[in-house]
Structures are given as C-alpha cells and as structure tokens.
Short mmCIF file of C-alpha atoms in Angstrom, two decimals:
data_model
loop_
_atom_site.label_atom_id
_atom_site.label_comp_id
_atom_site.label_asym_id
_atom_site.label_seq_id
_atom_site.Cartn_x
_atom_site.Cartn_y
_atom_site.Cartn_z
CA MET A 1 111.53 122.84 91.89
CA GLN A 2 115.15 123.55 91.20
CA LEU A 3 116.62 120.31 92.60
CA LEU A 4 114.44 118.11 90.33
CA GLU A 5 115.05 120.23 87.25
CA GLU A 6 118.82 119.90 87.85
CA ARG A 7 118.62 116.22 88.15
CA ILE A 8 116.54 116.03 85.01
CA LEU A 9 119.16 117.94 83.19
CA LYS A 10 121.95 115.85 84.75
CA ASP A 11 120.35 112.23 84.28
CA GLY A 12 117.29 112.40 82.24
CA LYS A 13 117.58 111.15 78.71
CA VAL A 14 115.51 112.73 75.81
CA ILE A 15 114.42 110.37 73.01
CA GLY A 16 112.88 112.30 70.09
CA THR A 17 110.61 115.12 71.08
CA GLU A 18 108.14 113.33 73.42
CA ILE A 19 110.00 110.78 75.63
CA LEU A 20 111.96 111.55 78.64
CA LYS A 21 113.63 108.67 80.53
CA VAL A 22 114.14 109.20 84.24
CA ASP A 23 114.53 105.62 85.19
CA SER A 24 117.98 106.20 86.86
CA PHE A 25 116.27 108.23 89.71
CA LEU A 26 112.52 108.37 89.39
CA ASN A 27 110.80 105.26 88.16
CA HIS A 28 113.06 102.25 88.19
CA GLN A 29 115.99 103.12 90.30
CA LEU A 30 114.53 105.70 92.98
CA ASP A 31 116.38 108.31 94.70
CA ILE A 32 114.72 108.34 98.06
CA ARG A 33 116.60 111.36 99.22
CA LEU A 34 115.12 113.36 96.31
CA PHE A 35 111.70 111.92 96.84
CA ASN A 36 112.02 113.39 100.54
CA GLU A 37 112.56 116.88 98.99
CA MET A 38 109.94 116.29 96.57
CA GLY A 39 107.40 115.38 99.39
CA LYS A 40 108.33 118.54 101.35
CA GLU A 41 107.64 120.62 98.20
CA PHE A 42 104.24 119.01 97.70
CA LYS A 43 103.48 119.85 101.27
CA ARG A 44 104.43 123.32 100.88
CA LEU A 45 102.37 123.78 97.65
CA PHE A 46 99.21 122.14 99.32
CA ALA A 47 99.90 123.45 102.81
CA ASP A 48 96.56 125.31 103.08
CA LYS A 49 94.60 122.33 101.94
CA GLU A 50 92.89 119.73 104.21
CA ILE A 51 93.90 116.36 102.84
CA THR A 52 92.83 112.92 104.23
CA LYS A 53 94.30 110.57 101.76
CA ILE A 54 96.68 110.36 98.75
CA LEU A 55 95.60 108.33 95.82
CA THR A 56 98.35 107.14 93.38
CA ILE A 57 98.52 104.50 90.67
CA GLU A 58 100.94 101.48 90.40
CA ALA A 59 103.72 101.20 89.95
CA SER A 60 105.86 104.43 89.53
CA GLY A 61 103.51 106.66 91.57
CA ILE A 62 103.76 104.50 94.66
CA ALA A 63 107.25 105.55 96.05
CA ILE A 64 106.66 109.14 95.33
CA ALA A 65 103.16 109.05 97.11
CA SER A 66 104.40 107.14 100.05
CA ILE A 67 107.37 109.24 100.83
CA ALA A 68 105.10 112.38 100.32
CA ALA A 69 102.63 110.95 102.60
CA GLN A 70 104.86 111.32 105.60
CA TYR A 71 104.63 115.10 105.33
CA PHE A 72 100.86 114.96 105.13
CA ASP A 73 100.56 112.21 107.79
CA VAL A 74 97.83 110.39 105.69
CA PRO A 75 97.52 106.92 104.21
CA VAL A 76 98.30 106.21 100.66
CA VAL A 77 95.92 104.20 98.39
CA PHE A 78 97.20 102.87 95.09
CA ALA A 79 95.01 102.22 92.18
CA LYS A 80 95.61 98.72 90.72
CA LYS A 81 96.23 98.03 87.07
CA TYR A 82 96.70 94.30 87.38
CA SER A 83 94.39 92.77 90.01
CA GLY A 84 95.19 89.36 91.46
CA THR A 85 92.71 86.82 92.74
CA ASN A 86 92.88 88.35 96.13
CA MET A 87 91.56 91.69 94.94
CA ASP A 88 88.06 92.61 96.29
CA LYS A 89 85.16 92.16 93.82
CA ASP A 90 83.64 95.50 95.04
CA ASN A 91 85.75 98.18 93.36
CA TYR A 92 85.52 101.55 91.75
CA GLU A 93 86.83 101.30 88.24
CA ALA A 94 88.04 103.62 85.44
CA ASP A 95 89.35 103.06 82.00
CA VAL A 96 92.77 104.66 81.33
CA PHE A 97 94.55 104.73 78.00
CA SER A 98 98.25 104.50 78.17
CA PHE A 99 100.24 106.24 75.37
CA THR A 100 103.46 104.70 76.54
CA LYS A 101 102.18 101.11 76.36
CA ASN A 102 99.67 101.78 73.58
CA THR A 103 96.86 99.96 75.65
CA MET A 104 93.65 100.68 77.41
CA TYR A 105 93.80 99.39 81.02
CA LYS A 106 91.29 99.27 83.85
CA ILE A 107 92.26 100.71 87.21
CA LYS A 108 90.47 99.68 90.29
CA VAL A 109 90.32 100.84 93.80
CA SER A 110 88.42 98.90 96.59
CA LYS A 111 85.26 100.79 97.64
CA LYS A 112 86.48 100.27 101.26
CA TYR A 113 89.35 102.59 100.91
CA ILE A 114 87.95 105.82 99.65
CA ASN A 115 84.71 107.19 101.31
CA LYS A 116 82.59 110.33 100.81
CA GLU A 117 84.40 112.18 103.68
CA ASP A 118 87.79 111.98 102.01
CA LYS A 119 89.67 114.77 100.65
CA VAL A 120 92.09 113.27 98.24
CA LEU A 121 95.44 114.44 96.87
CA LEU A 122 96.39 112.68 93.62
CA ILE A 123 99.97 112.06 93.09
CA ASP A 124 101.75 110.70 89.94
CA ASP A 125 105.30 110.76 88.42
CA PHE A 126 104.24 112.25 85.03
CA LEU A 127 101.46 114.51 83.60
CA ALA A 128 101.41 114.09 79.85
CA ASN A 129 98.03 113.32 78.27
CA GLY A 130 96.22 113.43 81.77
CA ARG A 131 94.52 109.99 81.26
CA ALA A 132 95.85 108.65 84.59
CA LEU A 133 94.71 111.74 86.54
CA LEU A 134 91.35 111.66 84.95
CA GLY A 135 90.90 108.10 85.87
CA LEU A 136 91.79 108.71 89.51
CA SER A 137 89.63 111.55 89.64
CA SER A 138 86.91 109.59 88.27
CA ILE A 139 87.47 106.96 91.08
CA VAL A 140 87.28 109.68 93.76
CA THR A 141 84.07 111.22 92.30
CA GLN A 142 82.37 107.68 92.07
CA ALA A 143 83.22 107.41 95.92
CA GLY A 144 81.53 110.74 96.58
CA ALA A 145 84.70 112.12 97.83
CA LYS A 146 86.60 115.39 96.91
CA VAL A 147 89.71 115.76 94.66
CA VAL A 148 91.69 118.48 96.45
CA GLY A 149 94.29 118.60 93.74
CA ALA A 150 97.14 116.77 92.00
CA GLY A 151 100.86 116.74 92.80
CA ILE A 152 103.03 115.87 89.53
CA ALA A 153 106.76 115.32 89.58
CA ILE A 154 107.19 115.93 85.83
CA GLU A 155 104.80 117.72 83.56
CA LYS A 156 105.19 117.67 79.89
CA ALA A 157 103.44 121.01 79.10
CA PHE A 158 103.51 120.35 75.35
CA GLN A 159 100.99 117.69 75.67
CA ASN A 160 97.38 118.34 76.55
CA GLY A 161 97.15 116.80 79.97
CA ARG A 162 96.85 120.03 82.12
CA LEU A 163 94.18 121.32 79.78
CA GLU A 164 92.25 118.18 80.09
CA VAL A 165 92.29 117.95 83.88
CA GLU A 166 91.74 121.65 84.31
CA LYS A 167 88.50 121.32 82.40
CA GLU A 168 87.43 119.40 85.42
CA GLY A 169 88.57 122.24 87.87
CA MET A 170 91.44 120.26 89.22
CA LEU A 171 94.23 122.20 90.87
CA VAL A 172 97.62 120.84 89.52
CA HIS A 173 101.11 121.60 90.90
CA SER A 174 104.06 120.10 88.92
CA LEU A 175 107.43 120.21 90.38
CA ALA A 176 109.17 120.30 87.01
CA THR A 177 107.36 121.61 83.84
CA ILE A 178 108.89 120.97 80.45
CA VAL A 179 107.82 122.97 77.74
CA LYS A 180 109.84 121.61 74.94
CA MET A 181 112.29 118.61 74.07
CA GLU A 182 114.54 119.04 71.15
CA GLU A 183 117.92 117.52 70.07
CA GLY A 184 118.31 115.72 73.27
CA LYS A 185 117.79 118.90 75.26
CA VAL A 186 115.02 119.71 77.88
CA TYR A 187 113.47 123.25 78.21
CA PHE A 188 111.69 124.06 81.40
CA LYS A 189 108.95 126.73 81.98
CA GLU A 190 110.39 129.86 83.40
CA ASP A 191 109.13 130.83 86.83
CA MET B 1 107.36 92.74 115.45
CA GLN B 2 104.54 93.22 117.81
CA LEU B 3 103.00 96.28 116.18
CA LEU B 4 102.77 94.49 112.84
CA GLU B 5 101.35 91.29 114.57
CA GLU B 6 98.84 93.30 116.43
CA ARG B 7 97.76 95.02 113.19
CA ILE B 8 97.33 91.64 111.47
CA LEU B 9 95.25 90.34 114.30
CA LYS B 10 93.08 93.49 114.02
CA ASP B 11 92.65 94.11 110.43
CA GLY B 12 93.97 91.02 108.49
CA LYS B 13 91.25 88.78 106.93
CA VAL B 14 91.93 85.16 106.88
CA ILE B 15 90.40 83.19 103.89
CA GLY B 16 90.61 79.42 104.25
CA THR B 17 93.97 78.19 105.48
CA GLU B 18 96.21 79.93 102.85
CA ILE B 19 95.10 83.47 102.23
CA LEU B 20 95.70 86.46 104.56
CA LYS B 21 94.32 89.81 102.99
CA VAL B 22 96.07 92.74 104.49
CA ASP B 23 94.91 95.25 101.86
CA SER B 24 93.56 97.73 104.42
CA PHE B 25 97.17 98.59 105.58
CA LEU B 26 99.86 96.76 103.63
CA ASN B 27 99.27 96.37 100.02
CA HIS B 28 96.31 98.42 98.60
CA GLN B 29 95.84 101.03 101.31
CA LEU B 30 99.13 101.78 102.92
CA ASP B 31 99.76 102.73 106.47
CA ILE B 32 102.93 104.83 106.02
CA ARG B 33 103.33 105.38 109.86
CA LEU B 34 103.43 101.64 110.28
CA PHE B 35 105.83 101.34 107.31
CA ASN B 36 108.15 103.69 109.17
CA GLU B 37 108.25 101.40 112.29
CA MET B 38 108.79 98.55 109.91
CA GLY B 39 111.77 100.35 108.20
CA LYS B 40 113.35 100.92 111.59
CA GLU B 41 112.99 97.49 112.47
CA PHE B 42 114.57 96.25 109.21
CA LYS B 43 117.47 98.59 109.99
CA ARG B 44 117.83 97.16 113.44
CA LEU B 45 117.91 93.64 112.08
CA PHE B 46 120.39 94.40 109.36
CA ALA B 47 122.40 97.04 111.37
CA ASP B 48 125.72 94.94 111.11
CA LYS B 49 125.52 94.62 107.30
CA GLU B 50 126.96 96.82 104.65
CA ILE B 51 123.98 97.62 102.36
CA THR B 52 124.35 99.67 99.19
CA LYS B 53 121.05 99.14 97.53
CA ILE B 54 117.49 97.80 98.10
CA LEU B 55 115.79 95.72 95.53
CA THR B 56 112.13 94.98 95.54
CA ILE B 57 109.38 93.89 93.07
CA GLU B 58 106.37 95.93 91.90
CA ALA B 59 103.74 96.69 92.99
CA SER B 60 103.36 95.88 96.78
CA GLY B 61 107.08 95.91 97.69
CA ILE B 62 107.83 99.36 96.55
CA ALA B 63 106.25 101.27 99.38
CA ILE B 64 107.76 99.08 102.11
CA ALA B 65 111.19 99.19 100.38
CA SER B 66 111.16 102.96 99.85
CA ILE B 67 110.24 103.85 103.41
CA ALA B 68 112.76 101.45 104.73
CA ALA B 69 115.44 102.93 102.39
CA GLN B 70 115.27 106.11 104.47
CA TYR B 71 116.87 104.20 107.36
CA PHE B 72 119.63 102.66 105.15
CA ASP B 73 120.13 105.89 103.12
CA VAL B 74 120.37 103.93 99.85
CA PRO B 75 118.45 103.99 96.73
CA VAL B 76 115.75 101.47 95.70
CA VAL B 77 115.35 99.64 92.54
CA PHE B 78 112.27 97.84 91.79
CA ALA B 79 112.06 94.82 89.38
CA LYS B 80 109.41 95.35 86.81
CA LYS B 81 106.85 92.81 85.93
CA TYR B 82 105.06 94.81 83.26
CA SER B 83 107.64 96.63 81.10
CA GLY B 84 106.55 99.53 78.79
CA THR B 85 108.10 100.66 75.49
CA ASN B 86 110.44 103.01 77.48
CA MET B 87 112.09 100.06 79.27
CA ASP B 88 115.74 99.46 78.54
CA LYS B 89 116.46 96.43 76.32
CA ASP B 90 119.45 95.43 78.19
CA ASN B 91 118.05 93.87 81.40
CA TYR B 92 118.66 91.06 83.79
CA GLU B 93 115.58 88.90 83.96
CA ALA B 94 114.12 85.91 85.80
CA ASP B 95 111.05 83.93 85.73
CA VAL B 96 108.79 84.08 88.81
CA PHE B 97 105.68 81.86 89.24
CA SER B 98 102.88 83.59 91.04
CA PHE B 99 100.57 81.35 93.04
CA THR B 100 98.18 84.20 93.77
CA LYS B 101 97.74 84.97 90.13
CA ASN B 102 98.45 81.50 88.88
CA THR B 103 100.77 82.72 86.15
CA MET B 104 104.52 82.83 85.16
CA TYR B 105 105.74 86.18 84.71
CA LYS B 106 109.19 87.57 83.88
CA ILE B 107 110.83 90.26 86.16
CA LYS B 108 113.36 92.67 84.66
CA VAL B 109 115.85 94.99 86.05
CA SER B 110 118.02 97.29 83.95
CA LYS B 111 121.71 96.22 83.97
CA LYS B 112 122.45 99.87 84.78
CA TYR B 113 121.01 99.84 88.21
CA ILE B 114 122.83 96.81 89.89
CA ASN B 115 126.59 96.45 89.55
CA LYS B 116 128.98 94.03 90.75
CA GLU B 117 129.97 96.15 93.83
CA ASP B 118 126.40 96.29 95.25
CA LYS B 119 125.54 94.64 98.44
CA VAL B 120 121.83 94.32 98.00
CA LEU B 121 118.94 93.88 100.52
CA LEU B 122 115.84 92.35 99.10
CA ILE B 123 112.60 93.62 100.50
CA ASP B 124 109.12 92.21 99.87
CA ASP B 125 105.66 92.14 101.51
CA PHE B 126 105.13 88.41 101.75
CA LEU B 127 107.34 85.36 101.77
CA ALA B 128 105.28 82.35 100.81
CA ASN B 129 106.64 80.04 98.28
CA GLY B 130 109.74 82.11 97.87
CA ARG B 131 109.57 82.39 94.07
CA ALA B 132 109.85 86.19 94.03
CA LEU B 133 112.85 86.15 96.49
CA LEU B 134 114.55 83.63 94.31
CA GLY B 135 113.85 85.62 91.23
CA LEU B 136 115.29 88.83 92.74
CA SER B 137 118.29 86.91 94.05
CA SER B 138 118.83 85.38 90.56
CA ILE B 139 119.02 88.99 89.14
CA VAL B 140 121.53 90.05 91.75
CA THR B 141 123.62 87.11 90.97
CA GLN B 142 123.57 87.77 87.34
CA ALA B 143 124.87 91.21 88.08
CA GLY B 144 127.86 89.79 89.95
CA ALA B 145 126.50 91.52 93.09
CA LYS B 146 125.96 89.98 96.53
CA VAL B 147 122.58 89.47 98.31
CA VAL B 148 122.98 90.42 101.95
CA GLY B 149 119.68 89.27 103.08
CA ALA B 150 116.01 89.55 102.68
CA GLY B 151 113.67 91.64 104.78
CA ILE B 152 110.05 90.42 104.77
CA ALA B 153 106.91 91.98 106.30
CA ILE B 154 104.82 88.74 106.63
CA GLU B 155 106.17 85.16 106.39
CA LYS B 156 103.80 82.26 105.85
CA ALA B 157 106.04 79.80 107.57
CA PHE B 158 103.43 76.86 106.64
CA GLN B 159 104.50 77.26 103.07
CA ASN B 160 108.19 76.42 101.88
CA GLY B 161 109.58 79.60 100.90
CA ARG B 162 111.91 80.04 103.71
CA LEU B 163 113.32 76.50 102.95
CA GLU B 164 113.80 77.18 99.23
CA VAL B 165 115.68 80.49 99.88
CA GLU B 166 117.71 79.18 102.78
CA LYS B 167 119.09 76.56 100.42
CA GLU B 168 120.61 79.34 98.69
CA GLY B 169 122.25 80.54 101.92
CA MET B 170 120.06 83.62 102.16
CA LEU B 171 119.66 85.36 105.46
CA VAL B 172 115.95 86.11 105.91
CA HIS B 173 114.36 88.35 108.57
CA SER B 174 110.57 88.40 108.75
CA LEU B 175 108.69 90.95 110.76
CA ALA B 176 105.72 88.63 111.44
CA THR B 177 105.87 84.94 111.12
CA ILE B 178 102.60 83.05 110.72
CA VAL B 179 102.75 79.28 111.45
CA LYS B 180 99.12 78.53 110.78
CA MET B 181 95.75 79.99 109.71
CA GLU B 182 92.68 78.33 110.67
CA GLU B 183 88.97 79.14 111.06
CA GLY B 184 89.70 82.79 110.54
CA LYS B 185 92.32 82.93 113.17
CA VAL B 186 96.12 83.69 112.67
CA TYR B 187 98.78 81.85 114.88
CA PHE B 188 102.15 83.50 115.06
CA LYS B 189 105.62 81.86 115.62
CA GLU B 190 106.53 82.37 119.35
CA ASP B 191 109.66 84.35 120.02
#
C-alpha cells in the first residue's frame, strides 16, 4: 500500500537492522485518516471472505482494528495482556513471547466473545516473529472458530513470522512489507 | 445519551454497588457501530471548542478515542501504561492509582506528541475516581498545552471523580451518568 510505504519512508525511524519506530503515526500517536485508508485496503484484500469478527491484541492493534471494523461492519474483540480484577475467569488463553519487551506474557479472551460459528480476521500492527498471531490463532482454535486470515500493517519479511504462521495455513495480507533495513534506510518488497 | 443507557441496561452487569461490567460492548468486545454514535455525540457536545488532538489511555480508551477522532479530524495519542524497549526516553509522566487493579502505575507520553499549541480533548471509557483524567491532565499541563475538556462514556457519579477533576476547572461531558447501582440495577441521572 503506497500511502503507508510513503509514510514509513517519511516518518519511520530505523534503529539498527531490526527496529522500526513508527510511533509518530501508528502506535503512540495515531493518524486516524491513514487508518481509514488502511481499513479500506484490508476490506479490499479480504472482500471475498465472510468475516464475523475482528480479533486483535492490546494496545497497538486496537485502533487499527477498530477503524477497519467499520468497513466490515463487525465487532472487534481485543485480547488482553494485563487483566484487571474485573476480567472474567473463564477465558481462552495463550502464551506469547515478546521480543520487543523480552518477556513471555499470557493473552486472554473471555469465552463469551468468540464462539464456534465465528469467522475471525486477525489484525495487528506488526508481523515480525509471528508470536502474537500464533497466540491469537490458538485462541480462535480453542473456541472452535475459524481464522479467515490476518491483516497486518507492517511486515518485517526478514524475520520468520510469515513462515511460522503460513505453516498453520494462515492467509496473511500485509500493507507494507519490509525486506531489509540498513543504515537508516527501509527497503520494501517490490510488487 | 439514550442509546448508551439502553445498552448498559440491556448488557451491563452490576456486581455489588461499585462495579459495572460492560465488556460485551465497551472494553473487551467493542461495538464499533455504537462507538460511532458516541463519537458523533462527543462532537456535538464539544462542537464549539477548538480541538487539535485527542489524548486517551491504554487500553480501553483507544477504540473510543479513535472512532471519535474521525468526527474531529484530529490525531489520537494514547498514554502508555506498559512501555517497551522501543519507547522514547524523553516522556511526560504521571502517576495514576487504579482502584480496579489496586496498583499505582506510571503513564507516559512522548514529549514529541503534545506541544504547547495543542488544545486537547481527553477521552476515556469510565470516570470513577478521576485518577486517570488527572494523570492525563497533568501530562497536558507539563507540555504547556491546554485541556479543552474530557469526554467520558460512563460516569459513576456516586464516586468522587467529577469533583476531583472539576476542582481543576475541567469541563466534563459524560454520555451516561450513573447515580446508583443496587441489587443488580443501574440508576441513571435524569436529564
């Protein structure tokens, strides 16, 4: 998606060869106009799929998923990483290792909000090692529901996330796919 | 706002006299259609104000703020509770006590994303003790910017949050104001 790639080139900050900071528009300050264009593009990419629910993960996925949900006209559920005392006790759970934060955490979704008839689109900001998507997919599977696919804003194709999730047969569409980062520059996959 | 009050009566779960669970539509599963109506109502309530940015707090505020931001055509910034290794080191910070989770936590906003020209609308899902709003307001003040007001989905008027934030001169509009919860029933403030 050209608009997103241009924005990454303009405002993304490359640190070393692994880290891309996009907090000025994607995961701390949020450019909602851009998110609307991204939502339309997700709808175009998954136009032929029946989708009943969007599942994402707190915190950075929530805004992207919520804006996109308007084009699918379905509810969003977000998996919780940090559950308060008000959280249901009856949850689907999965362990997810975060390379960014260097910790394992448990994600939880109340059993009430995914049921076996659901056809679920996963949405997240980044695909890197694929651990978040695998955790979300595990939760959908535990519910007896179906993962229709995953919509990702930015894929780091030089990490093994796509490989890991495609092993499970997951259809993945990324709006911007980065093949290399080097000396402060971002290189996108050619169409 | 009648639509939200009706939804609380239909799907909210009262636990004791203090806790209202709305995770089926507001803070775990998200009814994006409802959020659009809420966003329009926030716009109506703050129509005469100049607003350049919406500030909220992860995680439950993000979706409400993002959908509302479409009606104001401004970016959203969300204060982070749990900062990863990618977070800027140069932040505005505030301490917030959470009664739900019974812990003090630090919220952070990068200094890049609020500047002294900003006119900031705070948005959050609940107003109870007001600690989150006070923390957000402190961050805006540290940036030398102006808090235009706060838009809240559900206010628990039997707690002292409004009192605390109005001491600071903050204008607060809540879409549903609960005066009492008793024996599983919710009582709203009369218009």
